[in-house]
CSV table of C-alpha atoms in Angstrom, one decimal:
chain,number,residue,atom,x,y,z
F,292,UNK,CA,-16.6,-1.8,-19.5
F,293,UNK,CA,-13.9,-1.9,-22.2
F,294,UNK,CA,-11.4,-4.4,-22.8
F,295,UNK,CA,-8.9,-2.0,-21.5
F,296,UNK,CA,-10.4,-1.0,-18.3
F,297,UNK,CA,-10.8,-5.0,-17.8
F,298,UNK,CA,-7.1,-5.6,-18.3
F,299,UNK,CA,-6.3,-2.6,-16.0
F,300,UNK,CA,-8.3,-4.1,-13.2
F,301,UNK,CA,-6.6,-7.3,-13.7
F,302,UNK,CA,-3.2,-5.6,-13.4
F,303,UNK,CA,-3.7,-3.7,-10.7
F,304,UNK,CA,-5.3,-6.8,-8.8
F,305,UNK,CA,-2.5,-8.6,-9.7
F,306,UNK,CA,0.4,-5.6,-8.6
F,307,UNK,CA,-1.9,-5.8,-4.9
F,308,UNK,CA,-1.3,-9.6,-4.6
F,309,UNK,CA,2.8,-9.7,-5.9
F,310,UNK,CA,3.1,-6.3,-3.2
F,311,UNK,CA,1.7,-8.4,-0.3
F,312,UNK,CA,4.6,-11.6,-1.0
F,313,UNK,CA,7.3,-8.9,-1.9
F,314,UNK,CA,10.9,-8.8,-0.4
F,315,UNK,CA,11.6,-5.7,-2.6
F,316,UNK,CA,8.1,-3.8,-3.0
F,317,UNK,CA,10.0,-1.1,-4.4
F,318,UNK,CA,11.3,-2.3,-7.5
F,319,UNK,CA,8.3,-4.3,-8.0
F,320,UNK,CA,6.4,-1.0,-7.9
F,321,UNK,CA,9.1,0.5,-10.5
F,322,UNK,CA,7.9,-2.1,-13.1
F,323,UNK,CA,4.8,-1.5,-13.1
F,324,UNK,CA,5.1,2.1,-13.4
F,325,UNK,CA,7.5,1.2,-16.6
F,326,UNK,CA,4.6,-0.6,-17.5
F,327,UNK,CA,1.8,1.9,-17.1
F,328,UNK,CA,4.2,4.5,-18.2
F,329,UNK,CA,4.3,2.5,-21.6
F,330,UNK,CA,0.5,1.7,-21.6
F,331,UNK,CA,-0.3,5.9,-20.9
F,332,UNK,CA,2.5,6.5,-23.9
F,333,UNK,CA,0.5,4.0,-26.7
F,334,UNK,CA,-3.3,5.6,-25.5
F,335,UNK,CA,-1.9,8.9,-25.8
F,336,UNK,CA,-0.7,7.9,-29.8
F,337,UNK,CA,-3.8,5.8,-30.2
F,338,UNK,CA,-5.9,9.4,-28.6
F,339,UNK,CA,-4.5,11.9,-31.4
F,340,UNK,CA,-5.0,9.2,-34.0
F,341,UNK,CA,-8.8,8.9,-33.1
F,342,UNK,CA,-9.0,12.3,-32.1
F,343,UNK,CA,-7.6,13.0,-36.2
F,344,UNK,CA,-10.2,10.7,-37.6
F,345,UNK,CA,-12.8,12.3,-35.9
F,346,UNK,CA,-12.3,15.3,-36.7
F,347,UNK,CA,-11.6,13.7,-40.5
F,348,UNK,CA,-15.0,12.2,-40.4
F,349,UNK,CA,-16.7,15.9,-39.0
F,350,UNK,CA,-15.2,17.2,-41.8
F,351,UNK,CA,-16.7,15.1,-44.3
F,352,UNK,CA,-20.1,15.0,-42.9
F,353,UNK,CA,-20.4,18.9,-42.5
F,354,UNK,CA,-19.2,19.2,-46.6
F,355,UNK,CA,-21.9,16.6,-47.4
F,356,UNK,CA,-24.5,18.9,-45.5
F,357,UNK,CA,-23.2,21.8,-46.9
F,358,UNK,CA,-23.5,20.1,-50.8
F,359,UNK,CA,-26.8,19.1,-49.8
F,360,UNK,CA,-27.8,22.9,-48.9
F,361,UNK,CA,-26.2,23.9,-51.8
F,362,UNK,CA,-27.7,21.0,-54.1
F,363,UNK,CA,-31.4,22.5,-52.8
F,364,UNK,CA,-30.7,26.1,-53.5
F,365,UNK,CA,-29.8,25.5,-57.2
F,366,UNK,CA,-32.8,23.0,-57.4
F,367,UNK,CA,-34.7,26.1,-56.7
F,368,UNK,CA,-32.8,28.2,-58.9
F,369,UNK,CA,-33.4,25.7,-61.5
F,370,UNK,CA,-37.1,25.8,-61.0
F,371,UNK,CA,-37.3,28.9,-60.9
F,372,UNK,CA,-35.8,29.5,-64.4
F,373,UNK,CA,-38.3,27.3,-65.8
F,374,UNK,CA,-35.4,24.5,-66.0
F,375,UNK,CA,-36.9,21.4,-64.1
F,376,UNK,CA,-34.6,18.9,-65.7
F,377,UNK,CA,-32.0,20.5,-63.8
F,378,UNK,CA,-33.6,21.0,-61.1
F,379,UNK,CA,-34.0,17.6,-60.6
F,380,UNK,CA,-30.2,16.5,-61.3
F,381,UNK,CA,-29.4,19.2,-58.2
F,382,UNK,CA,-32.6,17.5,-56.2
F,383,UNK,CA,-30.8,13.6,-57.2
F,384,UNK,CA,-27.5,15.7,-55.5
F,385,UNK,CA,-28.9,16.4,-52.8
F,386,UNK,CA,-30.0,13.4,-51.7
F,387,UNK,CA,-26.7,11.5,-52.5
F,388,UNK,CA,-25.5,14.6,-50.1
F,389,UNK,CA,-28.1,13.8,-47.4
F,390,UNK,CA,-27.2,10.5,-47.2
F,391,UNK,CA,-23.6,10.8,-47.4
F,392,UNK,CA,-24.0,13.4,-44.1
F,393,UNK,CA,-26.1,10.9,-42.6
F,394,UNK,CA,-23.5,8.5,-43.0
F,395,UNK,CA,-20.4,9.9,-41.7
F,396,UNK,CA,-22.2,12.1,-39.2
F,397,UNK,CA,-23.4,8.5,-37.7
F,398,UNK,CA,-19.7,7.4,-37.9
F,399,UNK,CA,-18.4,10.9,-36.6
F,400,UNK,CA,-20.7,10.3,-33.6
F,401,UNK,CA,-19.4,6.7,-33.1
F,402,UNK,CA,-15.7,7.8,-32.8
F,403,UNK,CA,-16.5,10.5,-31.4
F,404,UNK,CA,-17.9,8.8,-28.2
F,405,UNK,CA,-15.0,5.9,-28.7
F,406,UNK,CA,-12.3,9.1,-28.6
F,407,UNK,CA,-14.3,10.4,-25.1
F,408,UNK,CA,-14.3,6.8,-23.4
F,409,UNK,CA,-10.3,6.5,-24.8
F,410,UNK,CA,-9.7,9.9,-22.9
F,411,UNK,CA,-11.6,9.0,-19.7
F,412,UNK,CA,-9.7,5.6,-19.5
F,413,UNK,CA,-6.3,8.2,-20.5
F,414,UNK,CA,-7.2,10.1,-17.7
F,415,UNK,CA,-7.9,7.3,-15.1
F,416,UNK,CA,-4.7,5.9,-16.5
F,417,UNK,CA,-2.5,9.3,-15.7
F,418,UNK,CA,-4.3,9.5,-12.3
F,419,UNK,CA,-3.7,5.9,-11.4
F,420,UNK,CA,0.0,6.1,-12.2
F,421,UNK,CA,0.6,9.3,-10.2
F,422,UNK,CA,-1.5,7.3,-7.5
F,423,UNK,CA,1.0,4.7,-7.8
F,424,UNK,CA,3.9,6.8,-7.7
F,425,UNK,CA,3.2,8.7,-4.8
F,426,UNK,CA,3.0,5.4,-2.9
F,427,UNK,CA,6.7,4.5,-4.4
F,428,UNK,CA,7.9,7.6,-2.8
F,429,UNK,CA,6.5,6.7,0.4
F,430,UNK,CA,7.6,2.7,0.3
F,431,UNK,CA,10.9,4.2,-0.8
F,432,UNK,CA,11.1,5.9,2.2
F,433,UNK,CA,10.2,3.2,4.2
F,434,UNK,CA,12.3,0.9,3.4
F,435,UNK,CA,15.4,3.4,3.4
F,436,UNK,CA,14.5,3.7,6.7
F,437,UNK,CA,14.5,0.1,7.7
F,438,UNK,CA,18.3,-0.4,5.9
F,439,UNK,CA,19.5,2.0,8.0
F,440,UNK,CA,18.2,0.6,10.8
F,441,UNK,CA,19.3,-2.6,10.4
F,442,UNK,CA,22.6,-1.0,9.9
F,443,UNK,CA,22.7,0.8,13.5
F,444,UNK,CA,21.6,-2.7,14.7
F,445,UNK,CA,25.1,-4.8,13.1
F,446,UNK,CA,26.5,-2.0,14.1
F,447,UNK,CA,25.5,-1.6,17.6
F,448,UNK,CA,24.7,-5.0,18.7
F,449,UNK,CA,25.0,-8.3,16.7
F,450,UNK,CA,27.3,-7.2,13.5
F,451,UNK,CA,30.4,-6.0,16.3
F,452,UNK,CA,31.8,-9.5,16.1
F,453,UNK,CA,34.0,-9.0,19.7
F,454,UNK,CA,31.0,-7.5,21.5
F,455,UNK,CA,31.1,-5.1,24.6
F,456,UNK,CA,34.7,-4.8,24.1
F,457,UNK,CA,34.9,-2.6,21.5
F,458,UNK,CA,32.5,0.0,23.4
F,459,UNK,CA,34.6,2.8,24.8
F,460,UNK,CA,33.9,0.9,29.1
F,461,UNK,CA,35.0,-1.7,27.5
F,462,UNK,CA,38.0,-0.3,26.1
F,463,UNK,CA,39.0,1.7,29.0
F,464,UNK,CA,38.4,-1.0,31.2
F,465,UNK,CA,41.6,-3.3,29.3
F,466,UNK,CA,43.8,-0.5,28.9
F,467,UNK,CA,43.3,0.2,33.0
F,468,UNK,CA,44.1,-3.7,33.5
F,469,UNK,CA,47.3,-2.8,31.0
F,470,UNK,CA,48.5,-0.1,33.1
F,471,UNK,CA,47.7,-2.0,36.2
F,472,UNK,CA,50.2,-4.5,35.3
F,473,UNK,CA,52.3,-2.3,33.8
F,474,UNK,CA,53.2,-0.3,37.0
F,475,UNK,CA,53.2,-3.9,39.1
F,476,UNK,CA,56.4,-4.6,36.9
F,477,UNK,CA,57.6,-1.5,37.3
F,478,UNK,CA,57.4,-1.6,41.0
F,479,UNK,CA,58.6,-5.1,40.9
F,480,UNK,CA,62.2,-4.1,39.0
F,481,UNK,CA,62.7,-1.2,41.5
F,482,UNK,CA,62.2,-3.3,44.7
F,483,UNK,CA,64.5,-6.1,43.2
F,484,UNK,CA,67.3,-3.0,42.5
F,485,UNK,CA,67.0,-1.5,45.8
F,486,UNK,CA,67.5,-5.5,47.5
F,487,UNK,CA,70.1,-5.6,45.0
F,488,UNK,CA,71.9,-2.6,46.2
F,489,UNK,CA,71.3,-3.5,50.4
F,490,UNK,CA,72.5,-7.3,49.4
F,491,UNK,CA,75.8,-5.3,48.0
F,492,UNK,CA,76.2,-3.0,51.0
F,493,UNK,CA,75.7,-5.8,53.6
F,494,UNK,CA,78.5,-8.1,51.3
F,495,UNK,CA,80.6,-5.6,51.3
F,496,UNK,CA,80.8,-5.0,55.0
F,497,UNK,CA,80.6,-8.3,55.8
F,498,UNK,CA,83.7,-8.5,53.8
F,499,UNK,CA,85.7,-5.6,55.0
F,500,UNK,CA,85.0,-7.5,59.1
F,501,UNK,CA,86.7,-10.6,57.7
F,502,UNK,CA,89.6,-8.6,56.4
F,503,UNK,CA,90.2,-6.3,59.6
F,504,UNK,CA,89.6,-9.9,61.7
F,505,UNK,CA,92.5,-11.3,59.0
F,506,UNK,CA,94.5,-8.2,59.8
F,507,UNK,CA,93.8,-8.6,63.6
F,508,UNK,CA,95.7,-12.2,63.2
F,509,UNK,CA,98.5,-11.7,60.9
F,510,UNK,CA,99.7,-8.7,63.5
F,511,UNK,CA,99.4,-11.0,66.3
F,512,UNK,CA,101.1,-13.6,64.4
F,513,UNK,CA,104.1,-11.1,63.4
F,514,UNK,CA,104.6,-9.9,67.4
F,515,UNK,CA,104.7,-13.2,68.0
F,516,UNK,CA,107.8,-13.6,65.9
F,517,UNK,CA,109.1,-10.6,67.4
F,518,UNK,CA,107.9,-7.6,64.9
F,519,UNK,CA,107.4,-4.7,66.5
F,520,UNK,CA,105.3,-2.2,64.7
């Protein structure tokens, strides 16, 4: 296991432990998205670099295999022509070729299976975040959920800080007491007018008895004295 795939496990052990004691999973899942997102970003610059040196090192052992070919053919030549001093500078070639290949082809093959275990873990990397995210979405969700319905529940229940009254029975119920005693003082002034107006009437004849009584005696009073009427 590389030292990478090691510090992955850790940090994804570590991401399960600080989810289970989170208030806010959500934005603890955010950083370490930032985070992966960063770690996918430098794999995918460290990728092309080993994938260029590679292909660097392919390069250089396939031209020494190719020298080396060409190194034996004029060795042959060179024999051939009756020229063996020659033919054994191209042979001396050669070999410096074949070991060169040898060399970076072993190196080639090195990088080459560090640049296939650096795209696995690049892979497993992409996968994981996309994993990751998905679960975001759905926490999001979640917990979206939960504010609102701790909303409807202030709003419904304990956050109405007067209670039952402000429901619409509530409400109805007060302005029918209102009314009530509204029309109580309403009938209440138009009784006290209507006494008002029989206590006039009744003073009124009361008074126009005394006068014909005070009438009754002055006429008396007058024949008395002899006035005739």
């Amino acid at each position: 296991m590389s030292i990478m795939r090691r510090v992955r496990d850790m940090t994804v052990a570590t991401l399960n432990e600080r989810l289970e004691k989170a208030e806010d999973p959500v934005k603890l899942i955010d950083q370490f998205l930032w985070s992966t997102r960063e770690e996918i970003i430098g794999a995918e610059r460290l990728y092309q670099q080993c994938l260029t040196h590679s292909n660097h090192l392919k390069a250089q052992w396939l031209q020494a295999e190719q020298l080396k070919e060409k190194r034996e053919q004029q060795a042959i030549i060179a024999l051939k022509a009756g020229e063996e001093h020659v033919a054994r500078i191209a042979l001396t070639e050669k070999a410096s070729s074949e070991e060169r290949a040898t060399q970076y082809r072993d190196l080639y093959e090195q990088a080459l299976q560090g640049t296939t275990e650096l795209e696995q873990q690049l892979r497993e990397l992409r996968s994981e975040y996309q994993t990751v995210y998905d679960k975001r979405e759905y926490f999001s969700a979640r917990m979206e959920s939960l504010r609102l319905q701790q909303r409807m529940n202030e709003r419904f229940t304990g956050g109405n800080a007067n209670g039952p009254g402000h429901q619409p029975g509530g409400m109805f119920r007060k302005l029918e007491d209102r009314i009530s005693d509204m029309e109580l003082e309403a009938r209440s002034l138009r009784d006290l007018r209507k006494a008002g107006g029989q206590l006039l009437s009744e003073a009124g004849f009361a008074l126009q008895n005394t006068i014909e009584r005070e009438m009754e005696q002055l006429k008396r009073k007058l024949q008395q004295e002899g006035w005739k009427s």
